[in-house]
mmCIF file with all atom_site columns, C-alpha atoms in Angstrom:
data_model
loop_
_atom_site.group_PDB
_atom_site.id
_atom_site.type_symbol
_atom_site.label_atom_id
_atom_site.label_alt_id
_atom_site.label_comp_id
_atom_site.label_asym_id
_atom_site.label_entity_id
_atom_site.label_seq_id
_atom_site.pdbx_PDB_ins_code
_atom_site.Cartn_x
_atom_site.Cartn_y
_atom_site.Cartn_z
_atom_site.occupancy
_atom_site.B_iso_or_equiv
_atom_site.pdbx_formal_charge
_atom_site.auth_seq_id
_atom_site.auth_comp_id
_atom_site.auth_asym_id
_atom_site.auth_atom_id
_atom_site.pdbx_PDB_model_num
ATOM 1   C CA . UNK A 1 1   ? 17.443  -6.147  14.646  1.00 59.00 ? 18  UNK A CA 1
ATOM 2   C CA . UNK A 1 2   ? 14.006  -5.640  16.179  1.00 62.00 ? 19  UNK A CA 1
ATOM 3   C CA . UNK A 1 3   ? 12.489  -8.750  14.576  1.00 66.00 ? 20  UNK A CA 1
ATOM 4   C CA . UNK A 1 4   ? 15.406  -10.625 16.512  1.00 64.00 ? 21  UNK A CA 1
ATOM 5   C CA . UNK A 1 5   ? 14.579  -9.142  19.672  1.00 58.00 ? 22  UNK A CA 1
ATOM 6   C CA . UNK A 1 6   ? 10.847  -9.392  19.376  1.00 63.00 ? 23  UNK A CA 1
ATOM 7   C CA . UNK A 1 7   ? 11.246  -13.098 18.203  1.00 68.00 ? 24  UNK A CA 1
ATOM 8   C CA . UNK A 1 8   ? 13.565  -14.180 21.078  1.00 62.00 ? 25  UNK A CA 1
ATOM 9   C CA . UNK A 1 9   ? 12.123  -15.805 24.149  1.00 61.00 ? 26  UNK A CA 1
ATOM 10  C CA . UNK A 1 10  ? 12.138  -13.942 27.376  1.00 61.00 ? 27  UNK A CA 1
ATOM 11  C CA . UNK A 1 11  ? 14.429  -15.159 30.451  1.00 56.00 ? 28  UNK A CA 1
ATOM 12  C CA . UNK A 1 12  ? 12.043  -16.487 33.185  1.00 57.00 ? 29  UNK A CA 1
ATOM 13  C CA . UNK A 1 13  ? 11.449  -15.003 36.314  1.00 54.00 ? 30  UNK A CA 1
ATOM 14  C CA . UNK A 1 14  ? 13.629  -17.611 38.067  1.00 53.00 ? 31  UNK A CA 1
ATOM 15  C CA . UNK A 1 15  ? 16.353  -17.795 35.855  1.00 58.00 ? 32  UNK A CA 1
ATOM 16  C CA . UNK A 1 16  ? 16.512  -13.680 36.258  1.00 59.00 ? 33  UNK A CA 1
ATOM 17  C CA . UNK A 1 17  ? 16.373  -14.421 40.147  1.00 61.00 ? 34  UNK A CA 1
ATOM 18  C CA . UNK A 1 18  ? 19.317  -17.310 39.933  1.00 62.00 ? 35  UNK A CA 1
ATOM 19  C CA . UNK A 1 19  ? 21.081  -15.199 37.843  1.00 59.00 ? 36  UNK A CA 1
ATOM 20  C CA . UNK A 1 20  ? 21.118  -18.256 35.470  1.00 55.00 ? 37  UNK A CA 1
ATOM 21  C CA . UNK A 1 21  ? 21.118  -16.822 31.469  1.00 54.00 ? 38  UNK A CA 1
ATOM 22  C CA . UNK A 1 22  ? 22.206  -20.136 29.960  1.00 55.00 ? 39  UNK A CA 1
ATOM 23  C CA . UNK A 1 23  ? 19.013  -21.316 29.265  1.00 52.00 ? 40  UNK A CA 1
ATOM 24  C CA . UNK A 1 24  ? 17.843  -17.893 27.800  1.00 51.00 ? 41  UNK A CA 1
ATOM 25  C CA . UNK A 1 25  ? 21.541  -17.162 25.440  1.00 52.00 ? 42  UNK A CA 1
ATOM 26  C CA . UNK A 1 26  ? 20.890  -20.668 24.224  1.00 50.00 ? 43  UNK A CA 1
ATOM 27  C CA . UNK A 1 27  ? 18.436  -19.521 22.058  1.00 52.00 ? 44  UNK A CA 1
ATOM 28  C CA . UNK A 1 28  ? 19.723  -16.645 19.978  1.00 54.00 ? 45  UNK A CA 1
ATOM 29  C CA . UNK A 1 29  ? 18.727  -17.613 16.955  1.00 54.00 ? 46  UNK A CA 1
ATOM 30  C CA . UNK A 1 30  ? 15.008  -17.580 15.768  1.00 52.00 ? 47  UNK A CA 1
ATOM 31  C CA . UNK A 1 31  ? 13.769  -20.519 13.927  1.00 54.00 ? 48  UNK A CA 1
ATOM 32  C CA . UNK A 1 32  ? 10.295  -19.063 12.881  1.00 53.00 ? 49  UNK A CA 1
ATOM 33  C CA . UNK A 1 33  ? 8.902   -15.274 11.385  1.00 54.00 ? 50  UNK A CA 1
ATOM 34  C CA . UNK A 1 34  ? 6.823   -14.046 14.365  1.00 54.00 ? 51  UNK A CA 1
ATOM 35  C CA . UNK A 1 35  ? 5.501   -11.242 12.407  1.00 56.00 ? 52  UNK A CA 1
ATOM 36  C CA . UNK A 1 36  ? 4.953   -12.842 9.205   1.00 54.00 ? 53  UNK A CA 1
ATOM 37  C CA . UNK A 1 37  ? 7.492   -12.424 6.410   1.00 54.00 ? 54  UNK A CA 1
ATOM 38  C CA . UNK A 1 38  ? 10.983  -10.418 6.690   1.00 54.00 ? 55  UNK A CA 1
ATOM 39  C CA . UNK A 1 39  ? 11.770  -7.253  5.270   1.00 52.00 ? 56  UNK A CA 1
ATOM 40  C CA . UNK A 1 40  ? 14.462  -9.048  2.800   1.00 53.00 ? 57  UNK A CA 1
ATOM 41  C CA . UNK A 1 41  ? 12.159  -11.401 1.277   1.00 48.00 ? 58  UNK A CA 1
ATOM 42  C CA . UNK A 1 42  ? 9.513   -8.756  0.611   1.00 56.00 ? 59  UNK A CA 1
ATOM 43  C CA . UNK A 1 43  ? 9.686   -5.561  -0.272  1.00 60.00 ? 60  UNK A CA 1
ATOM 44  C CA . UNK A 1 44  ? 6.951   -2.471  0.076   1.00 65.00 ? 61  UNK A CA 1
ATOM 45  C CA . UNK A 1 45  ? 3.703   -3.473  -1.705  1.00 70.00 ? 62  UNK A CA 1
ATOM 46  C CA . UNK A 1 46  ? 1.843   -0.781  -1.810  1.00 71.00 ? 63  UNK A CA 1
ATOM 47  C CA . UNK A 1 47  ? 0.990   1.279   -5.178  1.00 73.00 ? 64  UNK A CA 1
ATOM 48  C CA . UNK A 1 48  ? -0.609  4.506   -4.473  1.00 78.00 ? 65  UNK A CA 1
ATOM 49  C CA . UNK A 1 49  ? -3.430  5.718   -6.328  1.00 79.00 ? 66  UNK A CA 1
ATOM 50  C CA . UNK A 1 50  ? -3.330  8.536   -8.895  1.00 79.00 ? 67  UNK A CA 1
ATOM 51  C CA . UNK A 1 51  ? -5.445  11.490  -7.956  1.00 83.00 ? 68  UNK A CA 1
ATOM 52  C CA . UNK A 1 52  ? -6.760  11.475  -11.817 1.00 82.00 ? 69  UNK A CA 1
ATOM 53  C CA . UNK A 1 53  ? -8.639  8.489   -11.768 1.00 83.00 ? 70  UNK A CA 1
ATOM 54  C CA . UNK A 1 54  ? -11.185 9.307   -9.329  1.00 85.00 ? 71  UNK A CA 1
ATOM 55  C CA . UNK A 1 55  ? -11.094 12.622  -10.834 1.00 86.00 ? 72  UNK A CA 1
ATOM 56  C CA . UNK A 1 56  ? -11.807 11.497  -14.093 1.00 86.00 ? 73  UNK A CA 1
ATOM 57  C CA . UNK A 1 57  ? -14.506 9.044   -12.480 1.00 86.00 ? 74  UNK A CA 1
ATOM 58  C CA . UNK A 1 58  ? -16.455 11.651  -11.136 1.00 88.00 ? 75  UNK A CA 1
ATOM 59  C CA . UNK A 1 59  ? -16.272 14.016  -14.173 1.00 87.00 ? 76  UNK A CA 1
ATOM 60  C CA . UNK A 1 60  ? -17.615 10.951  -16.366 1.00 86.00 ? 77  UNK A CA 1
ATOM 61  C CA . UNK A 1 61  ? -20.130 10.132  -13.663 1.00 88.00 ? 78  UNK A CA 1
ATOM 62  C CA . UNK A 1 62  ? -21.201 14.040  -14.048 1.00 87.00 ? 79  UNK A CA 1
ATOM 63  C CA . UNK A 1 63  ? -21.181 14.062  -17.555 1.00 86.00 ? 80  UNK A CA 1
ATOM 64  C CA . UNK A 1 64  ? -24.640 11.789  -17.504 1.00 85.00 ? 81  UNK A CA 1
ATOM 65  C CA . UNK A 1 65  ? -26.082 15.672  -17.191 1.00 84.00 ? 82  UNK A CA 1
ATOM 66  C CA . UNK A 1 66  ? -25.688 15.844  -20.878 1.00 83.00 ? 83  UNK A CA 1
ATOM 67  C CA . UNK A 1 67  ? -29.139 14.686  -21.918 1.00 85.00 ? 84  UNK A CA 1
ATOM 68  C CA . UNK A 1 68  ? -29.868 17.993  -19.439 1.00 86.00 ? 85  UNK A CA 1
ATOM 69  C CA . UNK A 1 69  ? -28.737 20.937  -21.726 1.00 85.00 ? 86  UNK A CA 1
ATOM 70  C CA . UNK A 1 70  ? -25.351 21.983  -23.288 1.00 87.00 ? 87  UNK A CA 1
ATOM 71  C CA . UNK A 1 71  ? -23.655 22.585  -20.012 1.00 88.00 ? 88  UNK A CA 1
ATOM 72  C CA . UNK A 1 72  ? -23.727 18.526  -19.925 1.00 86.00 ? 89  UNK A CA 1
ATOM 73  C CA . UNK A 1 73  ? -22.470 18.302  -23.040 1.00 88.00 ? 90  UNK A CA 1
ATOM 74  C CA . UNK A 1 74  ? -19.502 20.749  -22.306 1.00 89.00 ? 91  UNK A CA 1
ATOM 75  C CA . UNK A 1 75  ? -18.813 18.702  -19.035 1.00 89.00 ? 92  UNK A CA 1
ATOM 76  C CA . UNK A 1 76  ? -18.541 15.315  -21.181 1.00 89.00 ? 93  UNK A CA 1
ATOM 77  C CA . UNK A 1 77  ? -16.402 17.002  -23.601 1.00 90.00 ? 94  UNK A CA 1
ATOM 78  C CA . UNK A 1 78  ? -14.316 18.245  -20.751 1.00 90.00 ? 95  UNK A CA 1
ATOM 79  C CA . UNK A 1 79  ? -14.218 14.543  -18.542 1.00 89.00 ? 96  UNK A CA 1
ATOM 80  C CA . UNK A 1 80  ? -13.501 12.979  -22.026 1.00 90.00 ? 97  UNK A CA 1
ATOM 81  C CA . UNK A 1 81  ? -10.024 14.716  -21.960 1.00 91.00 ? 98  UNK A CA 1
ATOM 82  C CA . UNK A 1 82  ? -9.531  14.631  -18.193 1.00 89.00 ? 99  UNK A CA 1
ATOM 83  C CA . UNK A 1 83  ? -9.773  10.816  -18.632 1.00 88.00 ? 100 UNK A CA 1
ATOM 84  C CA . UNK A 1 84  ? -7.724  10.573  -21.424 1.00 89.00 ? 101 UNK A CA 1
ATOM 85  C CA . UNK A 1 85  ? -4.756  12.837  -19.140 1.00 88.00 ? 102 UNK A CA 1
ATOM 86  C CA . UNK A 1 86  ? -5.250  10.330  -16.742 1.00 85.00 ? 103 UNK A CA 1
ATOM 87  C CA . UNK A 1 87  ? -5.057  7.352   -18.382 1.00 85.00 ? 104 UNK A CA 1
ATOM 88  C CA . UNK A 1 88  ? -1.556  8.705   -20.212 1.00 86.00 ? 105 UNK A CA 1
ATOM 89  C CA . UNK A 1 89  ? -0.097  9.853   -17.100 1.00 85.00 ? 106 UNK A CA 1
ATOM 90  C CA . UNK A 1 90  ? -0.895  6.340   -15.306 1.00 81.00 ? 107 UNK A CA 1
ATOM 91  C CA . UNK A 1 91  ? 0.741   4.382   -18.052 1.00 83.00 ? 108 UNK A CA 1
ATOM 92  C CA . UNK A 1 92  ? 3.866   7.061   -18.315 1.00 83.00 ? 109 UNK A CA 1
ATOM 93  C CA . UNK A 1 93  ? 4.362   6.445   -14.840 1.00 79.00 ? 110 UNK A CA 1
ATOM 94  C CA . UNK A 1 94  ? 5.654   2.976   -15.828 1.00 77.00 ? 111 UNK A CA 1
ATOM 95  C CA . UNK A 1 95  ? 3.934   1.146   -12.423 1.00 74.00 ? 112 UNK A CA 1
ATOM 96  C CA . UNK A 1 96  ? 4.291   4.369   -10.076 1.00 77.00 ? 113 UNK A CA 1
ATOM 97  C CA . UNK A 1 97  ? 0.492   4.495   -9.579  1.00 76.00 ? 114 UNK A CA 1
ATOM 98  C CA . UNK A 1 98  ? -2.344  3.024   -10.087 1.00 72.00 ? 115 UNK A CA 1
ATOM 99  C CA . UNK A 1 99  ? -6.277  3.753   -11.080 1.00 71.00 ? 116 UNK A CA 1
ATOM 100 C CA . UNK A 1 100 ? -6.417  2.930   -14.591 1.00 66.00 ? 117 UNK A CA 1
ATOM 101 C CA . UNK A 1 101 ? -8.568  0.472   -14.194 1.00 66.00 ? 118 UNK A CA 1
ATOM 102 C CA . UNK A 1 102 ? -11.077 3.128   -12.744 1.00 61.00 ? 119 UNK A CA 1
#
């Protein structure tokens, strides 16, 4: 309904004036998408992103620390199975989210 009314031209000023419409209810129907493509032909695109992937990122980016001491090496350990969580819960979510890739 809005895409018809935002894709219809406007009366003019002197058919408003004239009260003259005929001009203006001539052209009802739109021949062009004004705003690029409908909301039949395509649907919502957007996947949002898990919140374990950049979780998991950033554990495996802090898990470098384990050349440091055994607190790194408990971290890795720890971002190992994080990642792994993630991973399964992306691809259980059959397309839900994504961040697999990360």
């Amino acid at each position: 309904m809005t895409e018809q009314l935002l894709e219809r031209p406007s009366a003019s000023a002197a058919d408003r004036e004239s009260g003259d419409m005929s001009s203006h209810t001539a052209q009802q129907t739109p021949t062009a998408e004004a705003w690029g493509t409908s909301a039949e032909v395509s649907d919502f695109d957007f996947t949002p992103m898990s919140p374990w992937g950049p979780i998991a990122l950033i554990l495996g980016l802090a898990s470098t620390s384990a050349f440091l001491g055994t607190f790194g090496m408990m971290l890795a350990g720890f971002s190992t199975l994080i990642g792994l969580a993630a991973v399964s819960r992306i691809r259980a979510s059959a397309g839900m989210y994504r961040g697999s890739g990360l």
